[in-house]
Backbone as JSON Lines, residues from 0, in Angstrom:
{"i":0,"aa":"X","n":[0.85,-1.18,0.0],"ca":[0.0,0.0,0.0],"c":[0.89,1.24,0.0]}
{"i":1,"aa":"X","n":[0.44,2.15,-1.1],"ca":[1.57,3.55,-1.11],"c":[1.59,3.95,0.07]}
{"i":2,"aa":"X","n":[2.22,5.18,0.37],"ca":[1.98,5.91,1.41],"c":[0.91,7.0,1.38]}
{"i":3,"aa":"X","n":[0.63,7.5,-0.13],"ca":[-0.75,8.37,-0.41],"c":[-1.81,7.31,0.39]}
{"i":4,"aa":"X","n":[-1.87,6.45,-0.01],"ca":[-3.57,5.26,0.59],"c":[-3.21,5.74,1.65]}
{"i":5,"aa":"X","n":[-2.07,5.2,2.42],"ca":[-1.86,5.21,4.01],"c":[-2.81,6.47,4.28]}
{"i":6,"aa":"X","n":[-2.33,7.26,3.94],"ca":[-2.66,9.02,3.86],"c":[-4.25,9.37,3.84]}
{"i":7,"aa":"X","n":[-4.38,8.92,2.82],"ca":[-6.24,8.91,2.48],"c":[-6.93,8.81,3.42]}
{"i":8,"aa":"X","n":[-6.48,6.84,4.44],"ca":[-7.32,6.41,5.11],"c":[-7.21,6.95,6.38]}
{"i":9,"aa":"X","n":[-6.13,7.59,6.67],"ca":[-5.54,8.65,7.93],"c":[-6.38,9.52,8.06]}
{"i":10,"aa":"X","n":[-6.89,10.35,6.96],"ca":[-7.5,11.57,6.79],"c":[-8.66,11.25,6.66]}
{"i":11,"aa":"X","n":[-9.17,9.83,6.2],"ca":[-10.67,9.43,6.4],"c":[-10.75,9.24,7.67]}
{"i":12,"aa":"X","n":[-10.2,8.85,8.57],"ca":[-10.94,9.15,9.83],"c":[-10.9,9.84,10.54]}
{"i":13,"aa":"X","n":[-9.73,10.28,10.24],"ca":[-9.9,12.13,11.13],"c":[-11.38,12.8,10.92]}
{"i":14,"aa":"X","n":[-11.45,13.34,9.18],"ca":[-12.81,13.32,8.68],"c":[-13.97,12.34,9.44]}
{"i":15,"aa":"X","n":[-14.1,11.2,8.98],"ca":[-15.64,10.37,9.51],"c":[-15.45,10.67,10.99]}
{"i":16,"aa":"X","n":[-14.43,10.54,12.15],"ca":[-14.41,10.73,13.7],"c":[-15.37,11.61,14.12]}
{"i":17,"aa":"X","n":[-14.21,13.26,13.21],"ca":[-14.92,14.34,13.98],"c":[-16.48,14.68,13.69]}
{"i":18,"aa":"X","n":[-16.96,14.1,12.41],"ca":[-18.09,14.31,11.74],"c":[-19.38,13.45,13.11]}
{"i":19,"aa":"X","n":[-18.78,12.37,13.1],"ca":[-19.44,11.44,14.34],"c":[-20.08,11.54,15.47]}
{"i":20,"aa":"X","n":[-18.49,12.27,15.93],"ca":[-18.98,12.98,17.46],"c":[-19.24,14.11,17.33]}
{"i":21,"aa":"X","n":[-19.24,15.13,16.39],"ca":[-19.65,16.2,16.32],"c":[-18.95,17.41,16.61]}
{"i":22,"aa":"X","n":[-17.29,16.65,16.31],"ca":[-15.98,17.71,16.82],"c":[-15.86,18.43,16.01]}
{"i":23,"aa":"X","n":[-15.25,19.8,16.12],"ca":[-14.51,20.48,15.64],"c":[-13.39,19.76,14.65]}
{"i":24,"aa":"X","n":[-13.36,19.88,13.41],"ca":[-12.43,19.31,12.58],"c":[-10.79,19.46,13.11]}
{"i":25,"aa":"X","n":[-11.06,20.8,13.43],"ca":[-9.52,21.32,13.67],"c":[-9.27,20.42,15.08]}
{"i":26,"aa":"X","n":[-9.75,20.4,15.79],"ca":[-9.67,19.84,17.25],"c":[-9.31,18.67,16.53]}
{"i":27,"aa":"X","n":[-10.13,17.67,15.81],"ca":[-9.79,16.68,15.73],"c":[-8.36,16.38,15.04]}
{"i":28,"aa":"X","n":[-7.99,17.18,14.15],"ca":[-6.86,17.57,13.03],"c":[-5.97,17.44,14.3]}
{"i":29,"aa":"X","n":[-5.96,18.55,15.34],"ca":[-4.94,18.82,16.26],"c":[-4.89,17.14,17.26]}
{"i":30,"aa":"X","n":[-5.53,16.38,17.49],"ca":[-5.56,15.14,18.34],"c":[-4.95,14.44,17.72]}
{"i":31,"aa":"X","n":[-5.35,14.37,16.36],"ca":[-4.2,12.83,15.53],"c":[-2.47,13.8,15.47]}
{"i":32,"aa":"X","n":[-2.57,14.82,15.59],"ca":[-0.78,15.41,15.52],"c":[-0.12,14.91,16.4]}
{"i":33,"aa":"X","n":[-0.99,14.77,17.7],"ca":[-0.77,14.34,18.85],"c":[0.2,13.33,18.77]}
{"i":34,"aa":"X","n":[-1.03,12.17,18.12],"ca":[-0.74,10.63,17.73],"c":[0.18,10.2,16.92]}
{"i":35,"aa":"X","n":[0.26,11.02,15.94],"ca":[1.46,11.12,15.09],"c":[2.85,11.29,15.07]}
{"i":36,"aa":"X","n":[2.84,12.37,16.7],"ca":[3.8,12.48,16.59],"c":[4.81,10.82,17.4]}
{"i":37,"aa":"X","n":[4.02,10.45,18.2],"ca":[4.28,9.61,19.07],"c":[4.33,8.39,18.32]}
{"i":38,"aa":"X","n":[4.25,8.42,16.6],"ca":[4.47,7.47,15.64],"c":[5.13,7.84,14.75]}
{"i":39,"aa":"X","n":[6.8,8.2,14.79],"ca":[7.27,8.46,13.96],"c":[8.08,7.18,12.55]}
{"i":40,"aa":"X","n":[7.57,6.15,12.57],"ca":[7.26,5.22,11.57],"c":[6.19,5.79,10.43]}
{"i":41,"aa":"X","n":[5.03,6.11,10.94],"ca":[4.07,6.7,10.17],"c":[3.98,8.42,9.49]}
{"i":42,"aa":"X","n":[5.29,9.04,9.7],"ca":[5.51,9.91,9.52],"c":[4.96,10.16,8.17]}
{"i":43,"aa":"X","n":[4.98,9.27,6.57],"ca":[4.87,9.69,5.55],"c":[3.96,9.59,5.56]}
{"i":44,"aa":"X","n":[2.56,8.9,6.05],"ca":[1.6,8.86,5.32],"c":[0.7,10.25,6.39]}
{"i":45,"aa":"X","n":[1.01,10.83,7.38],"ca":[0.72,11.91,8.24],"c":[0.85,13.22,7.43]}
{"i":46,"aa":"X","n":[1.65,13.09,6.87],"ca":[1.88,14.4,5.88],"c":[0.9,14.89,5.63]}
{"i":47,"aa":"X","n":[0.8,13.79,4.32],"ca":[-0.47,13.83,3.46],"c":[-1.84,14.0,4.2]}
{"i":48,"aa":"X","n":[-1.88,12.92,5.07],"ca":[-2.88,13.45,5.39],"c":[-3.45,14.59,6.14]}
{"i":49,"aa":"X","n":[-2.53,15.23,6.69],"ca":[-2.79,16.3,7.34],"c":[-3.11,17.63,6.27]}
{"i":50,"aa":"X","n":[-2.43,17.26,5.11],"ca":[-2.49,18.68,3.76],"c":[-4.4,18.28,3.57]}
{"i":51,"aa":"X","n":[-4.3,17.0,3.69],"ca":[-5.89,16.93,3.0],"c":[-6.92,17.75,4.16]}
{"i":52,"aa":"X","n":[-6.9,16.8,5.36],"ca":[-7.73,17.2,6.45],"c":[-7.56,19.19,5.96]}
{"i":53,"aa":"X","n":[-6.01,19.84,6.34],"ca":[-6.46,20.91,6.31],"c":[-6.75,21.54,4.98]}
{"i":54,"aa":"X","n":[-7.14,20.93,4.22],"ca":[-7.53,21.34,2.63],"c":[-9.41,21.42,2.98]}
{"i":55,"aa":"X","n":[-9.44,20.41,3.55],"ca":[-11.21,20.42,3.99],"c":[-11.7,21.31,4.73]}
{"i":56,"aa":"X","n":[-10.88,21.67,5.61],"ca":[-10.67,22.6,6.55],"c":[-10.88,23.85,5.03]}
{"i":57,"aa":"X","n":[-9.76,24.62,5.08],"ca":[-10.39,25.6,4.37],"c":[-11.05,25.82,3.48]}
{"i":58,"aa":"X","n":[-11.66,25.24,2.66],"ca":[-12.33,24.69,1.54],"c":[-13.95,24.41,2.08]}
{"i":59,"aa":"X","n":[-13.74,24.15,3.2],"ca":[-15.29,23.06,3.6],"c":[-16.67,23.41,2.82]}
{"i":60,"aa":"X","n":[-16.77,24.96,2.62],"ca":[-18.26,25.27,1.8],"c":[-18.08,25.41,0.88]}
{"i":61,"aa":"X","n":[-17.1,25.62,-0.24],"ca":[-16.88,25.05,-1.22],"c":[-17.01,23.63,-1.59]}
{"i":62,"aa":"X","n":[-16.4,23.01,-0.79],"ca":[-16.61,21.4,-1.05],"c":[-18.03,20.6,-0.77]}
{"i":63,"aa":"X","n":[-18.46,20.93,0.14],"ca":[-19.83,21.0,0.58],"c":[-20.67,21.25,-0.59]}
{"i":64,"aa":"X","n":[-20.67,22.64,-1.33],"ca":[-21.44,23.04,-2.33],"c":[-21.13,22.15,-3.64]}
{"i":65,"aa":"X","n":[-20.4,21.74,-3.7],"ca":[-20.12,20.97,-5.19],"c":[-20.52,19.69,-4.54]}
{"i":66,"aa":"X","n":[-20.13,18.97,-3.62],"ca":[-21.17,17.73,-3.5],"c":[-22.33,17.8,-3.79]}
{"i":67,"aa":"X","n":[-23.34,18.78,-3.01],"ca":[-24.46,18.76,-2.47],"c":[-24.82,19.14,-4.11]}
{"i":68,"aa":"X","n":[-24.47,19.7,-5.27],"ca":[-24.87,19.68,-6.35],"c":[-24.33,19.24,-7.64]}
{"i":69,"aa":"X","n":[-23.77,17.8,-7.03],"ca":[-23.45,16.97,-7.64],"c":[-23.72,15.64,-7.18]}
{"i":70,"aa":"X","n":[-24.52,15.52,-6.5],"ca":[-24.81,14.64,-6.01],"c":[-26.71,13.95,-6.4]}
{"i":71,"aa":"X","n":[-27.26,14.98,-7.18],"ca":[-28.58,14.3,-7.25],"c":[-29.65,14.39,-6.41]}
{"i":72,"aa":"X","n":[-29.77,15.66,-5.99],"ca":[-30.5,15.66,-4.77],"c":[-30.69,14.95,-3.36]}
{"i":73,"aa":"X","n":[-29.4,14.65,-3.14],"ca":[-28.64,13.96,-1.88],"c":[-28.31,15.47,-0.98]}
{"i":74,"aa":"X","n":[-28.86,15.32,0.11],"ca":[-28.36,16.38,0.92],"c":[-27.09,15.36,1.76]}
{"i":75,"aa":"X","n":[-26.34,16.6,2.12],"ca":[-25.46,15.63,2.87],"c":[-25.51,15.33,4.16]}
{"i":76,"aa":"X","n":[-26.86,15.72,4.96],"ca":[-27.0,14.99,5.65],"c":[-27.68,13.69,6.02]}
{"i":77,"aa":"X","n":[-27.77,12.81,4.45],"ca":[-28.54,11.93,3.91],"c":[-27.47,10.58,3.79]}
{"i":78,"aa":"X","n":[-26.4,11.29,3.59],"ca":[-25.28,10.7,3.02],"c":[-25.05,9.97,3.99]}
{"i":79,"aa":"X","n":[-24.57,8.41,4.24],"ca":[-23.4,8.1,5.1],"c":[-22.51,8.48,5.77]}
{"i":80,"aa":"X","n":[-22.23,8.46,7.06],"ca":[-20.71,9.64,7.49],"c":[-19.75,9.08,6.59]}
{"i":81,"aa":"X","n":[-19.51,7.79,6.14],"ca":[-18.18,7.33,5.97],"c":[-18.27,7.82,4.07]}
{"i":82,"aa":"X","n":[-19.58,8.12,3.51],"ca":[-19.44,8.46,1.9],"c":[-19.31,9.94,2.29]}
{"i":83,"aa":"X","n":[-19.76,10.68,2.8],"ca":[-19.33,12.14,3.01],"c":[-18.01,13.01,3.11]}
{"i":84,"aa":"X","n":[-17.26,11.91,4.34],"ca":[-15.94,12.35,4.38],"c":[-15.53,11.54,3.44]}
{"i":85,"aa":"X","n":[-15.54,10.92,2.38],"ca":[-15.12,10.42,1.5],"c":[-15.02,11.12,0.32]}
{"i":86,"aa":"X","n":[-16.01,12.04,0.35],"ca":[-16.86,13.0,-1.18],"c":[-15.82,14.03,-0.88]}
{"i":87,"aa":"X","n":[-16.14,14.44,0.84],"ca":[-14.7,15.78,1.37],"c":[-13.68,15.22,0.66]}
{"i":88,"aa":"X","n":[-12.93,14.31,1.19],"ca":[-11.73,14.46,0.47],"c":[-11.59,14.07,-0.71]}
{"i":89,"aa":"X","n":[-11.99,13.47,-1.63],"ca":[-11.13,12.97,-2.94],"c":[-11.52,14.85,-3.4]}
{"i":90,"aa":"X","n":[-12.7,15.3,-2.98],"ca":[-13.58,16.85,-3.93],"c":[-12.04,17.6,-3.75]}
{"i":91,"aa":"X","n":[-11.72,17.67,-2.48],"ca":[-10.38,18.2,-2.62],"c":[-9.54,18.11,-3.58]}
{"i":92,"aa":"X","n":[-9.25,16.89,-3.33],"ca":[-7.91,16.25,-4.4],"c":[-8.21,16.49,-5.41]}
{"i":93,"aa":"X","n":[-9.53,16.71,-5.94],"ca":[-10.06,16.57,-7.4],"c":[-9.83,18.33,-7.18]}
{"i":94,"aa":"X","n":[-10.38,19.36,-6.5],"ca":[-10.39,20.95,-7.38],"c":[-8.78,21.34,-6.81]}
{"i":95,"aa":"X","n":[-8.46,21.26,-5.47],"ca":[-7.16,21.79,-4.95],"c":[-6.03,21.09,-4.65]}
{"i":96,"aa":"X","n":[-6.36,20.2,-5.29],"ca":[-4.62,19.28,-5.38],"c":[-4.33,19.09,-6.99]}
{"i":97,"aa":"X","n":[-3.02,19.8,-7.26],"ca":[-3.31,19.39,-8.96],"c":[-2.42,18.54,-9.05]}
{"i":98,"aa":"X","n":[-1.27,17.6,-7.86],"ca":[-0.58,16.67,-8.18],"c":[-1.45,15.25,-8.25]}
{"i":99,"aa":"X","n":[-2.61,15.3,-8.05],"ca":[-3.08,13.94,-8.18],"c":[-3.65,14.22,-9.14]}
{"i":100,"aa":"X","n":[-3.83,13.06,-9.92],"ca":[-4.88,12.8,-11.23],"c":[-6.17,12.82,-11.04]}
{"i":101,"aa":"X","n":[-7.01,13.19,-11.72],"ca":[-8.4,12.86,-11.32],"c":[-9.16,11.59,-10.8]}
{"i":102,"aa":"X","n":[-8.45,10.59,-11.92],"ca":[-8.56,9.24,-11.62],"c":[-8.05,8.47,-10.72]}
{"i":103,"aa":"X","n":[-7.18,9.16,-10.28],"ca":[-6.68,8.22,-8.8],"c":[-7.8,8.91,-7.76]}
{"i":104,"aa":"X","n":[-7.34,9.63,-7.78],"ca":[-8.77,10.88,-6.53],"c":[-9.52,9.75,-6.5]}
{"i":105,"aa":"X","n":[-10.46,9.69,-7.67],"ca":[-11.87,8.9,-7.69],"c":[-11.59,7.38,-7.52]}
{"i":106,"aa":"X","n":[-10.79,7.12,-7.9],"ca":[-10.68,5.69,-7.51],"c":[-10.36,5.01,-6.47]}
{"i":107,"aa":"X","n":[-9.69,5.7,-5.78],"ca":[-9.21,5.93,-3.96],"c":[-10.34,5.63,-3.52]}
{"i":108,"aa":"X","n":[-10.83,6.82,-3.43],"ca":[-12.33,6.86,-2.71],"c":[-13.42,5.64,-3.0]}
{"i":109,"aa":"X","n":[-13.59,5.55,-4.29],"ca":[-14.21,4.45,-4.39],"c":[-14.2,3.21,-3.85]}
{"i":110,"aa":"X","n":[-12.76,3.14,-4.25],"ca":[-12.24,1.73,-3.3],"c":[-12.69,1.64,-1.85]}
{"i":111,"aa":"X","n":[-12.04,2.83,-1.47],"ca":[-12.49,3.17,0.0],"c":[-14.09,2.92,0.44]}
{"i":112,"aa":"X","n":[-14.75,3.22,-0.33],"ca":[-16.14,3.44,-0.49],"c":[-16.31,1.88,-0.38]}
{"i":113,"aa":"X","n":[-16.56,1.37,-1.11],"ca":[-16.65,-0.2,-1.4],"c":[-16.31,-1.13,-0.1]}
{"i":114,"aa":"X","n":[-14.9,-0.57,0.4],"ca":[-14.4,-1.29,1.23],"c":[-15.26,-1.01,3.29]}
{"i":115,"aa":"X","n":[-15.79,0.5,3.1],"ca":[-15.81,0.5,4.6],"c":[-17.32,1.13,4.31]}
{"i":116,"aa":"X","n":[-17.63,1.15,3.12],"ca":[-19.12,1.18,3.24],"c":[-19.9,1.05,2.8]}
{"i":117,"aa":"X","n":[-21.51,1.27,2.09],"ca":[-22.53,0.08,1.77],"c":[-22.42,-0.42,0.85]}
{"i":118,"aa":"X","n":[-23.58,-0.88,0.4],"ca":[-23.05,-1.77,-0.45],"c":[-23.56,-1.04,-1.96]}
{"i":119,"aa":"X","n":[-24.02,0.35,-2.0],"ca":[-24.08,1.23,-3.0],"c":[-23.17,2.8,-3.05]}
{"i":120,"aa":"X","n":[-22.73,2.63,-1.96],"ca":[-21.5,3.35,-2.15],"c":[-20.76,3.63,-2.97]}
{"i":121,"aa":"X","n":[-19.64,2.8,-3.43],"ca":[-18.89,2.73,-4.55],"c":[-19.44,3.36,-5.71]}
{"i":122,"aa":"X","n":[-20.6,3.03,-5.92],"ca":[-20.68,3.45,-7.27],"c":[-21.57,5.34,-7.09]}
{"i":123,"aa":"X","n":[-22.33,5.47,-5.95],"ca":[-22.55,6.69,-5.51],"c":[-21.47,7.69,-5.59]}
{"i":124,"aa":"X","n":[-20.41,6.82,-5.04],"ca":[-18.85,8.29,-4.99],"c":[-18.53,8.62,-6.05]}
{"i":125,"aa":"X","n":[-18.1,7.31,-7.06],"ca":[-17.81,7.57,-8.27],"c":[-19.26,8.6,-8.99]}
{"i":126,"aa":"X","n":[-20.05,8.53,-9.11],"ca":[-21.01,9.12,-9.98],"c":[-21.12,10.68,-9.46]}
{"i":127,"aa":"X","n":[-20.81,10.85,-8.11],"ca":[-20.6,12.23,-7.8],"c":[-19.36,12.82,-8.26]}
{"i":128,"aa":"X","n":[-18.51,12.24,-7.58],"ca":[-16.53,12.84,-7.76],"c":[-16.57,12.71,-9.46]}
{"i":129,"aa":"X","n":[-17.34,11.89,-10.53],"ca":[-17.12,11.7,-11.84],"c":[-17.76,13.39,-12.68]}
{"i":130,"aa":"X","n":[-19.09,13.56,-11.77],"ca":[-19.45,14.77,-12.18],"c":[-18.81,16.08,-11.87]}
{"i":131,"aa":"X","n":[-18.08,15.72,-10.79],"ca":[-17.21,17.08,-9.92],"c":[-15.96,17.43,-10.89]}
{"i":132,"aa":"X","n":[-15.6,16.44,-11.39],"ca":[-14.37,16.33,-12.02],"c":[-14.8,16.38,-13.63]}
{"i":133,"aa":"X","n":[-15.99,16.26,-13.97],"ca":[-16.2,17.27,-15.14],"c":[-16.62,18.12,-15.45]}
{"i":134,"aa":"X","n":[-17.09,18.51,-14.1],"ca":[-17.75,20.04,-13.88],"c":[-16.22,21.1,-14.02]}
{"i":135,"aa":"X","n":[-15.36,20.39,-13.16],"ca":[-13.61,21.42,-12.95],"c":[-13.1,21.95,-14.25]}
């Protein structure tokens, strides 16, 4: 597994956690630094994920707004926690990261999607992040 995945799934639960309990992103952002630091093995894939988390972070109603209308009349509080923070980050990777491809973005997530959640997921992320990324 690269160290980007490592990264992804780092930043997916920072994302799905704080969404959960109802934390403050940043609070939560600031708790895994914590953890991180006290794992310096995992140093590479912390990076990344920390650029993403705080990419959501400033971005959030932007990203928010291109889901929520790309999505099909899905509000996002309809959504799954675990497809939401999923939509957060690849939407990132897809408008404010221009080192990733579009197609990895979406395919990450998907995978991700598939793997930790329902069983119409997968193809929900893709059909949103597919429209986001030809909307860009």
């Amino acid at each position: 597994m690269s160290a980007r995945t490592k990264a992804r799934k780092r930043a997916l639960n920072v994302l799905f956690s704080a969404d959960v309990r109802g934390d403050e992103l940043a609070v939560a952002l600031q708790a895994e630094a914590g953890r991180a630091a006290s794992e310096p093995e995992r140093q590479a894939s912390w990076l990344y994920a920390r650029d993403i988390v705080d990419g959501v972070i400033d971005h959030a109603d932007e990203i928010d707004e291109q889901i929520e209308s790309h999505s099909r009349d899905w509000r996002l509080e309809r959504m799954p926690a675990v497809d939401r923070a999923l939509l957060r980050m690849a939407t990132w990777e897809l408008l404010f990261n221009e080192e990733v491809p579009a197609a990895v973005a979406i395919d990450e997530a998907v995978e991700l999607a598939k793997e930790l959640s329902t069983e119409e997921s997968g193809s929900f992320v893709h059909g949103v992040l597919a429209r986001i990324a030809r909307s860009s």
